[in-house]
Amino acid sequence: MKKTIILAFLLLGLITVAQEKPVNTKGKQAKMERHQNMTAEQKAELEVKRLTLNLDLTAKQQIEIQKLVLAQAQKKAVRQNERKEKRAKGQKPTDEERFLNKSKMLDTQIAMKAEFKKILTSEQMIKFEELKANRAEKMQERRKQGKRKRMDSK
């Protein structure tokens, strides 16, 4: 009798462990996964719409910014795929590669800022810089919170 009860508990435990966990539809991880499934065109379109709402862009400005953001999103997708492939192979970037990647990223940001200055009015550019600064602050806060959570869990 004892063996039967123990066996029943073991089977019950195995069944509950073997069941699939529900897919997380809320939270940061789920949002990132949904965003990664979007195409470069979709990401660019959403970014242009966000900028249109925040900066009151004209139709001409929307078209020009759409081209810039789309090109940037496509390049970013290519770089992400390259990183994923290297990571899958177990390759980590060398210090020189990290420096070159960071340098390329900053060059791209400088070029994008120059292009945005050509397209946007001075008032829109000021507001754009404020939006960018706010997003950067939020990202830093999230990173700090993430570090705190990781430190607390250790």
Backbone as JSON Lines, residues from 0, in Angstrom:
{"i":0,"aa":"M","n":[0.82,-1.2,0.0],"ca":[0.0,0.0,0.0],"c":[0.87,1.26,0.0]}
{"i":1,"aa":"K","n":[1.92,1.23,0.83],"ca":[2.82,2.36,0.92],"c":[3.49,2.63,-0.43]}
{"i":2,"aa":"K","n":[3.91,1.58,-1.08],"ca":[4.59,1.71,-2.36],"c":[3.65,2.29,-3.42]}
{"i":3,"aa":"T","n":[2.4,1.92,-3.37],"ca":[1.43,2.43,-4.33],"c":[1.23,3.93,-4.14]}
{"i":4,"aa":"I","n":[1.15,4.38,-2.92],"ca":[0.97,5.8,-2.63],"c":[2.2,6.58,-3.08]}
{"i":5,"aa":"I","n":[3.38,6.06,-2.78],"ca":[4.61,6.74,-3.18],"c":[4.69,6.8,-4.7]}
{"i":6,"aa":"L","n":[4.36,5.72,-5.35],"ca":[4.37,5.68,-6.81],"c":[3.37,6.68,-7.4]}
{"i":7,"aa":"A","n":[2.21,6.79,-6.79],"ca":[1.19,7.74,-7.25],"c":[1.71,9.17,-7.12]}
{"i":8,"aa":"F","n":[2.35,9.49,-6.01],"ca":[2.9,10.84,-5.82],"c":[4.02,11.13,-6.82]}
{"i":9,"aa":"L","n":[4.86,10.15,-7.07],"ca":[5.93,10.34,-8.05],"c":[5.36,10.58,-9.45]}
{"i":10,"aa":"L","n":[4.37,9.81,-9.83],"ca":[3.74,10.0,-11.14],"c":[3.07,11.37,-11.23]}
{"i":11,"aa":"L","n":[2.39,11.74,-10.17],"ca":[1.73,13.04,-10.14],"c":[2.77,14.16,-10.28]}
{"i":12,"aa":"G","n":[3.88,14.03,-9.59],"ca":[4.96,15.01,-9.68],"c":[5.56,15.06,-11.07]}
{"i":13,"aa":"L","n":[5.76,13.92,-11.67],"ca":[6.31,13.87,-13.03],"c":[5.37,14.5,-14.04]}
{"i":14,"aa":"I","n":[4.09,14.24,-13.89],"ca":[3.1,14.79,-14.81],"c":[3.08,16.31,-14.73]}
{"i":15,"aa":"T","n":[3.13,16.85,-13.54],"ca":[3.07,18.31,-13.4],"c":[4.35,18.96,-13.91]}
{"i":16,"aa":"V","n":[5.49,18.32,-13.74],"ca":[6.75,18.88,-14.22],"c":[6.82,18.81,-15.74]}
{"i":17,"aa":"A","n":[6.28,17.74,-16.32],"ca":[6.38,17.52,-17.75],"c":[5.44,18.42,-18.57]}
{"i":18,"aa":"Q","n":[4.47,19.03,-17.92],"ca":[3.54,19.89,-18.65],"c":[4.26,21.14,-19.13]}
{"i":19,"aa":"E","n":[3.82,21.64,-20.3],"ca":[4.4,22.85,-20.85],"c":[4.0,24.04,-19.99]}
{"i":20,"aa":"K","n":[4.94,24.94,-19.87],"ca":[4.66,26.16,-19.13],"c":[3.91,27.11,-20.05]}
{"i":21,"aa":"P","n":[2.98,27.89,-19.5],"ca":[2.23,28.82,-20.36],"c":[3.16,29.87,-20.95]}
{"i":22,"aa":"V","n":[2.84,30.31,-22.14],"ca":[3.63,31.33,-22.82],"c":[3.37,32.66,-22.14]}
{"i":23,"aa":"N","n":[4.43,33.35,-21.84],"ca":[4.33,34.66,-21.2],"c":[3.87,35.69,-22.23]}
{"i":24,"aa":"T","n":[2.68,36.24,-22.03],"ca":[2.16,37.23,-22.98],"c":[2.29,38.65,-22.43]}
{"i":25,"aa":"K","n":[2.78,38.77,-21.22],"ca":[2.95,40.09,-20.62],"c":[4.4,40.25,-20.21]}
{"i":26,"aa":"G","n":[4.78,41.45,-20.0],"ca":[6.1,41.72,-19.48],"c":[7.11,42.07,-20.56]}
{"i":27,"aa":"K","n":[8.3,42.37,-20.07],"ca":[9.37,42.86,-20.91],"c":[9.83,41.81,-21.93]}
{"i":28,"aa":"Q","n":[10.0,40.57,-21.48],"ca":[10.49,39.52,-22.37],"c":[9.52,39.27,-23.52]}
{"i":29,"aa":"A","n":[8.23,39.21,-23.24],"ca":[7.23,38.98,-24.29],"c":[7.21,40.14,-25.27]}
{"i":30,"aa":"K","n":[7.35,41.34,-24.76],"ca":[7.34,42.53,-25.62],"c":[8.55,42.49,-26.55]}
{"i":31,"aa":"M","n":[9.71,42.1,-26.03],"ca":[10.9,42.01,-26.86],"c":[10.74,40.96,-27.94]}
{"i":32,"aa":"E","n":[10.14,39.83,-27.6],"ca":[9.95,38.76,-28.58],"c":[8.99,39.2,-29.68]}
{"i":33,"aa":"R","n":[7.92,39.88,-29.32],"ca":[6.99,40.38,-30.33],"c":[7.66,41.39,-31.24]}
{"i":34,"aa":"H","n":[8.49,42.25,-30.66],"ca":[9.18,43.27,-31.44],"c":[10.2,42.64,-32.39]}
{"i":35,"aa":"Q","n":[10.85,41.55,-31.96],"ca":[11.83,40.89,-32.81],"c":[11.18,40.2,-34.0]}
{"i":36,"aa":"N","n":[9.92,39.84,-33.88],"ca":[9.23,39.17,-34.97],"c":[8.77,40.13,-36.05]}
{"i":37,"aa":"M","n":[8.9,41.42,-35.83],"ca":[8.48,42.4,-36.83],"c":[9.56,42.54,-37.9]}
{"i":38,"aa":"T","n":[9.12,42.87,-39.09],"ca":[10.06,43.13,-40.18],"c":[10.64,44.53,-40.01]}
{"i":39,"aa":"A","n":[11.7,44.81,-40.74],"ca":[12.33,46.14,-40.68],"c":[11.33,47.21,-41.14]}
{"i":40,"aa":"E","n":[10.51,46.87,-42.14],"ca":[9.52,47.82,-42.64],"c":[8.48,48.16,-41.58]}
{"i":41,"aa":"Q","n":[8.05,47.14,-40.83],"ca":[7.06,47.37,-39.78],"c":[7.66,48.23,-38.66]}
{"i":42,"aa":"K","n":[8.88,47.92,-38.28],"ca":[9.53,48.7,-37.22],"c":[9.69,50.16,-37.66]}
{"i":43,"aa":"A","n":[10.1,50.35,-38.92],"ca":[10.28,51.71,-39.43],"c":[8.96,52.47,-39.45]}
{"i":44,"aa":"E","n":[7.91,51.8,-39.87],"ca":[6.6,52.45,-39.93],"c":[6.13,52.89,-38.54]}
{"i":45,"aa":"L","n":[6.32,52.02,-37.55],"ca":[5.93,52.37,-36.19],"c":[6.75,53.54,-35.66]}
{"i":46,"aa":"E","n":[8.04,53.55,-35.96],"ca":[8.9,54.64,-35.51],"c":[8.48,55.96,-36.14]}
{"i":47,"aa":"V","n":[8.17,55.95,-37.43],"ca":[7.73,57.17,-38.11],"c":[6.41,57.66,-37.52]}
{"i":48,"aa":"K","n":[5.5,56.76,-37.24],"ca":[4.22,57.16,-36.64],"c":[4.43,57.76,-35.25]}
{"i":49,"aa":"R","n":[5.34,57.15,-34.47],"ca":[5.64,57.68,-33.13],"c":[6.22,59.09,-33.25]}
{"i":50,"aa":"L","n":[7.15,59.27,-34.19],"ca":[7.74,60.59,-34.39],"c":[6.71,61.59,-34.91]}
{"i":51,"aa":"T","n":[5.82,61.14,-35.76],"ca":[4.77,62.02,-36.29],"c":[3.88,62.54,-35.17]}
{"i":52,"aa":"L","n":[3.51,61.65,-34.27],"ca":[2.68,62.07,-33.13],"c":[3.41,63.04,-32.22]}
{"i":53,"aa":"N","n":[4.68,62.78,-31.97],"ca":[5.43,63.61,-31.02],"c":[5.93,64.92,-31.62]}
{"i":54,"aa":"L","n":[6.23,64.92,-32.92],"ca":[6.86,66.09,-33.53],"c":[5.97,66.83,-34.53]}
{"i":55,"aa":"D","n":[4.76,66.34,-34.77],"ca":[3.85,66.94,-35.75],"c":[4.53,67.07,-37.12]}
{"i":56,"aa":"L","n":[4.97,65.95,-37.66],"ca":[5.67,65.95,-38.94],"c":[4.7,66.21,-40.1]}
{"i":57,"aa":"T","n":[5.21,66.88,-41.12],"ca":[4.44,67.07,-42.34],"c":[4.53,65.79,-43.17]}
{"i":58,"aa":"A","n":[3.73,65.7,-44.22],"ca":[3.74,64.52,-45.08],"c":[5.11,64.34,-45.74]}
{"i":59,"aa":"K","n":[5.7,65.43,-46.17],"ca":[7.02,65.37,-46.81],"c":[8.07,64.89,-45.81]}
{"i":60,"aa":"Q","n":[8.01,65.41,-44.59],"ca":[8.96,64.98,-43.56],"c":[8.78,63.5,-43.24]}
{"i":61,"aa":"Q","n":[7.54,63.05,-43.19],"ca":[7.27,61.64,-42.92],"c":[7.92,60.74,-43.96]}
{"i":62,"aa":"I","n":[7.79,61.11,-45.22],"ca":[8.36,60.31,-46.3],"c":[9.88,60.25,-46.19]}
{"i":63,"aa":"E","n":[10.5,61.4,-45.95],"ca":[11.96,61.45,-45.86],"c":[12.47,60.67,-44.65]}
{"i":64,"aa":"I","n":[11.78,60.82,-43.53],"ca":[12.2,60.11,-42.31],"c":[11.94,58.62,-42.47]}
{"i":65,"aa":"Q","n":[10.86,58.26,-43.16],"ca":[10.56,56.84,-43.41],"c":[11.74,56.19,-44.14]}
{"i":66,"aa":"K","n":[12.28,56.86,-45.15],"ca":[13.41,56.32,-45.9],"c":[14.62,56.12,-44.99]}
{"i":67,"aa":"L","n":[14.92,57.12,-44.17],"ca":[16.07,57.04,-43.27],"c":[15.91,55.91,-42.25]}
{"i":68,"aa":"V","n":[14.75,55.89,-41.62],"ca":[14.52,54.91,-40.55],"c":[14.47,53.49,-41.13]}
{"i":69,"aa":"L","n":[13.91,53.34,-42.31],"ca":[13.86,52.02,-42.95],"c":[15.26,51.51,-43.26]}
{"i":70,"aa":"A","n":[16.1,52.38,-43.81],"ca":[17.47,51.98,-44.11],"c":[18.21,51.58,-42.83]}
{"i":71,"aa":"Q","n":[17.99,52.35,-41.78],"ca":[18.63,52.06,-40.49],"c":[18.12,50.73,-39.93]}
{"i":72,"aa":"A","n":[16.83,50.49,-40.02],"ca":[16.26,49.24,-39.49],"c":[16.76,48.02,-40.26]}
{"i":73,"aa":"Q","n":[16.92,48.16,-41.56],"ca":[17.43,47.05,-42.36],"c":[18.88,46.74,-42.02]}
{"i":74,"aa":"K","n":[19.7,47.78,-41.86],"ca":[21.09,47.57,-41.47],"c":[21.17,46.93,-40.08]}
{"i":75,"aa":"K","n":[20.3,47.37,-39.19],"ca":[20.29,46.83,-37.83],"c":[19.92,45.35,-37.85]}
{"i":76,"aa":"A","n":[18.95,44.97,-38.68],"ca":[18.55,43.58,-38.78],"c":[19.69,42.71,-39.29]}
{"i":77,"aa":"V","n":[20.45,43.22,-40.25],"ca":[21.6,42.47,-40.77],"c":[22.65,42.28,-39.68]}
{"i":78,"aa":"R","n":[22.95,43.35,-38.93],"ca":[23.94,43.26,-37.85],"c":[23.48,42.28,-36.77]}
{"i":79,"aa":"Q","n":[22.19,42.3,-36.43],"ca":[21.67,41.38,-35.42],"c":[21.82,39.94,-35.87]}
{"i":80,"aa":"N","n":[21.51,39.67,-37.13],"ca":[21.64,38.31,-37.65],"c":[23.09,37.85,-37.61]}
{"i":81,"aa":"E","n":[24.01,38.74,-37.96],"ca":[25.43,38.4,-37.9],"c":[25.85,38.06,-36.47]}
{"i":82,"aa":"R","n":[25.39,38.87,-35.51],"ca":[25.72,38.61,-34.1],"c":[25.14,37.28,-33.64]}
{"i":83,"aa":"K","n":[23.9,36.98,-34.05],"ca":[23.27,35.72,-33.66],"c":[24.04,34.53,-34.2]}
{"i":84,"aa":"E","n":[24.48,34.64,-35.46],"ca":[25.24,33.56,-36.07],"c":[26.55,33.33,-35.33]}
{"i":85,"aa":"K","n":[27.24,34.42,-35.01],"ca":[28.5,34.3,-34.28],"c":[28.27,33.71,-32.89]}
{"i":86,"aa":"R","n":[27.2,34.15,-32.24],"ca":[26.89,33.65,-30.91],"c":[26.56,32.17,-30.96]}
{"i":87,"aa":"A","n":[25.84,31.75,-32.01],"ca":[25.49,30.34,-32.17],"c":[26.74,29.49,-32.36]}
{"i":88,"aa":"K","n":[27.75,30.05,-33.01],"ca":[29.01,29.33,-33.22],"c":[29.89,29.37,-31.97]}
{"i":89,"aa":"G","n":[29.5,30.19,-31.01],"ca":[30.27,30.3,-29.78],"c":[31.39,31.33,-29.89]}
{"i":90,"aa":"Q","n":[31.35,32.16,-30.91],"ca":[32.38,33.18,-31.08],"c":[31.98,34.44,-30.34]}
{"i":91,"aa":"K","n":[32.95,34.99,-29.64],"ca":[32.73,36.27,-28.97],"c":[33.58,37.32,-29.67]}
{"i":92,"aa":"P","n":[33.08,38.55,-29.73],"ca":[33.87,39.59,-30.4],"c":[35.14,39.91,-29.62]}
{"i":93,"aa":"T","n":[36.2,40.18,-30.35],"ca":[37.45,40.58,-29.71],"c":[37.32,42.03,-29.27]}
{"i":94,"aa":"D","n":[38.29,42.49,-28.51],"ca":[38.28,43.89,-28.07],"c":[38.33,44.84,-29.26]}
{"i":95,"aa":"E","n":[39.11,44.46,-30.27],"ca":[39.21,45.29,-31.48],"c":[37.87,45.35,-32.2]}
{"i":96,"aa":"E","n":[37.17,44.22,-32.31],"ca":[35.86,44.19,-32.96],"c":[34.84,45.01,-32.18]}
{"i":97,"aa":"R","n":[34.89,44.93,-30.87],"ca":[33.99,45.74,-30.04],"c":[34.22,47.22,-30.28]}
{"i":98,"aa":"F","n":[35.5,47.61,-30.33],"ca":[35.83,49.01,-30.58],"c":[35.31,49.44,-31.95]}
{"i":99,"aa":"L","n":[35.55,48.63,-32.98],"ca":[35.09,48.97,-34.32],"c":[33.57,49.05,-34.4]}
{"i":100,"aa":"N","n":[32.88,48.11,-33.73],"ca":[31.41,48.14,-33.72],"c":[30.89,49.4,-33.05]}
{"i":101,"aa":"K","n":[31.48,49.75,-31.93],"ca":[31.07,50.95,-31.2],"c":[31.34,52.2,-32.04]}
{"i":102,"aa":"S","n":[32.49,52.22,-32.71],"ca":[32.84,53.35,-33.55],"c":[31.87,53.49,-34.72]}
{"i":103,"aa":"K","n":[31.52,52.37,-35.36],"ca":[30.56,52.39,-36.47],"c":[29.2,52.88,-35.99]}
{"i":104,"aa":"M","n":[28.8,52.42,-34.8],"ca":[27.51,52.82,-34.25],"c":[27.47,54.34,-34.03]}
{"i":105,"aa":"L","n":[28.54,54.88,-33.46],"ca":[28.58,56.32,-33.2],"c":[28.62,57.11,-34.51]}
{"i":106,"aa":"D","n":[29.35,56.61,-35.51],"ca":[29.37,57.27,-36.82],"c":[27.96,57.29,-37.43]}
{"i":107,"aa":"T","n":[27.26,56.18,-37.29],"ca":[25.88,56.09,-37.8],"c":[24.98,57.1,-37.09]}
{"i":108,"aa":"Q","n":[25.13,57.2,-35.78],"ca":[24.32,58.14,-35.02],"c":[24.6,59.58,-35.44]}
{"i":109,"aa":"I","n":[25.86,59.9,-35.68],"ca":[26.22,61.25,-36.12],"c":[25.59,61.55,-37.48]}
{"i":110,"aa":"A","n":[25.69,60.58,-38.39],"ca":[25.11,60.76,-39.72],"c":[23.59,60.91,-39.65]}
{"i":111,"aa":"M","n":[22.94,60.09,-38.82],"ca":[21.48,60.18,-38.67],"c":[21.07,61.53,-38.1]}
{"i":112,"aa":"K","n":[21.83,62.0,-37.13],"ca":[21.51,63.29,-36.53],"c":[21.63,64.41,-37.57]}
{"i":113,"aa":"A","n":[22.65,64.33,-38.4],"ca":[22.83,65.34,-39.45],"c":[21.67,65.29,-40.45]}
{"i":114,"aa":"E","n":[21.24,64.09,-40.8],"ca":[20.12,63.95,-41.73],"c":[18.83,64.48,-41.11]}
{"i":115,"aa":"F","n":[18.61,64.17,-39.83],"ca":[17.42,64.66,-39.15],"c":[17.43,66.19,-39.08]}
{"i":116,"aa":"K","n":[18.61,66.78,-38.87],"ca":[18.71,68.25,-38.83],"c":[18.3,68.86,-40.15]}
{"i":117,"aa":"K","n":[18.61,68.17,-41.27],"ca":[18.23,68.68,-42.58],"c":[16.72,68.62,-42.79]}
{"i":118,"aa":"I","n":[16.08,67.6,-42.2],"ca":[14.65,67.37,-42.44],"c":[13.77,68.15,-41.47]}
{"i":119,"aa":"L","n":[14.13,68.16,-40.19],"ca":[13.28,68.76,-39.15],"c":[13.54,70.25,-39.0]}
{"i":120,"aa":"T","n":[12.52,70.95,-38.51],"ca":[12.68,72.36,-38.17],"c":[13.44,72.45,-36.85]}
{"i":121,"aa":"S","n":[13.87,73.63,-36.48],"ca":[14.65,73.78,-35.25],"c":[13.82,73.4,-34.02]}
{"i":122,"aa":"E","n":[12.52,73.76,-34.0],"ca":[11.67,73.41,-32.86],"c":[11.49,71.89,-32.78]}
{"i":123,"aa":"Q","n":[11.28,71.28,-33.94],"ca":[11.12,69.83,-33.96],"c":[12.41,69.14,-33.51]}
{"i":124,"aa":"M","n":[13.54,69.69,-33.9],"ca":[14.82,69.09,-33.54],"c":[15.04,69.17,-32.03]}
{"i":125,"aa":"I","n":[14.67,70.27,-31.43],"ca":[14.79,70.43,-29.98],"c":[13.93,69.38,-29.28]}
{"i":126,"aa":"K","n":[12.69,69.25,-29.73],"ca":[11.79,68.27,-29.13],"c":[12.3,66.85,-29.37]}
{"i":127,"aa":"F","n":[12.86,66.58,-30.55],"ca":[13.42,65.27,-30.87],"c":[14.55,64.93,-29.91]}
{"i":128,"aa":"E","n":[15.43,65.89,-29.65],"ca":[16.54,65.67,-28.71],"c":[16.02,65.39,-27.3]}
{"i":129,"aa":"E","n":[14.96,66.1,-26.9],"ca":[14.37,65.86,-25.58],"c":[13.79,64.45,-25.5]}
{"i":130,"aa":"L","n":[13.08,64.03,-26.55],"ca":[12.52,62.68,-26.58],"c":[13.62,61.63,-26.48]}
{"i":131,"aa":"K","n":[14.67,61.87,-27.21],"ca":[15.81,60.94,-27.22],"c":[16.44,60.86,-25.83]}
{"i":132,"aa":"A","n":[16.6,62.0,-25.17],"ca":[17.17,62.04,-23.82],"c":[16.27,61.31,-22.83]}
{"i":133,"aa":"N","n":[14.95,61.5,-22.95],"ca":[14.01,60.82,-22.05],"c":[14.08,59.31,-22.23]}
{"i":134,"aa":"R","n":[14.17,58.85,-23.48],"ca":[14.26,57.42,-23.74],"c":[15.55,56.85,-23.15]}
{"i":135,"aa":"A","n":[16.65,57.61,-23.26],"ca":[17.93,57.16,-22.72],"c":[17.86,57.04,-21.2]}
{"i":136,"aa":"E","n":[17.21,58.01,-20.57],"ca":[17.07,57.98,-19.11],"c":[16.25,56.76,-18.67]}
{"i":137,"aa":"K","n":[15.17,56.49,-19.38],"ca":[14.33,55.33,-19.04],"c":[15.12,54.03,-19.19]}
{"i":138,"aa":"M","n":[15.93,53.95,-20.24],"ca":[16.74,52.75,-20.45],"c":[17.73,52.57,-19.31]}
{"i":139,"aa":"Q","n":[18.36,53.65,-18.87],"ca":[19.31,53.55,-17.77],"c":[18.61,53.1,-16.49]}
{"i":140,"aa":"E","n":[17.42,53.62,-16.25],"ca":[16.66,53.21,-15.07],"c":[16.34,51.72,-15.13]}
{"i":141,"aa":"R","n":[15.91,51.24,-16.31],"ca":[15.59,49.82,-16.46],"c":[16.83,48.95,-16.24]}
{"i":142,"aa":"R","n":[17.96,49.41,-16.76],"ca":[19.19,48.65,-16.56],"c":[19.57,48.59,-15.09]}
{"i":143,"aa":"K","n":[19.43,49.72,-14.39],"ca":[19.73,49.73,-12.96],"c":[18.8,48.79,-12.2]}
{"i":144,"aa":"Q","n":[17.5,48.81,-12.55],"ca":[16.55,47.92,-11.9],"c":[16.89,46.47,-12.17]}
{"i":145,"aa":"G","n":[17.3,46.17,-13.4],"ca":[17.68,44.81,-13.76],"c":[18.89,44.35,-12.99]}
{"i":146,"aa":"K","n":[19.87,45.26,-12.81],"ca":[21.06,44.91,-12.02],"c":[20.69,44.65,-10.57]}
{"i":147,"aa":"R","n":[19.79,45.48,-10.04],"ca":[19.37,45.28,-8.65],"c":[18.67,43.93,-8.49]}
{"i":148,"aa":"K","n":[17.81,43.58,-9.44],"ca":[17.11,42.3,-9.36],"c":[18.09,41.14,-9.43]}
{"i":149,"aa":"R","n":[19.08,41.25,-10.32],"ca":[20.06,40.17,-10.43],"c":[20.89,40.07,-9.18]}
{"i":150,"aa":"M","n":[21.26,41.23,-8.58],"ca":[22.05,41.21,-7.37],"c":[21.26,40.66,-6.19]}
{"i":151,"aa":"D","n":[19.96,40.97,-6.14],"ca":[19.12,40.48,-5.07],"c":[18.92,38.97,-5.16]}
{"i":152,"aa":"S","n":[18.86,38.45,-6.38],"ca":[18.6,37.02,-6.55],"c":[19.82,36.17,-6.26]}
{"i":153,"aa":"K","n":[21.01,36.79,-6.22],"ca":[22.24,36.01,-5.96],"c":[22.43,35.71,-4.51]}
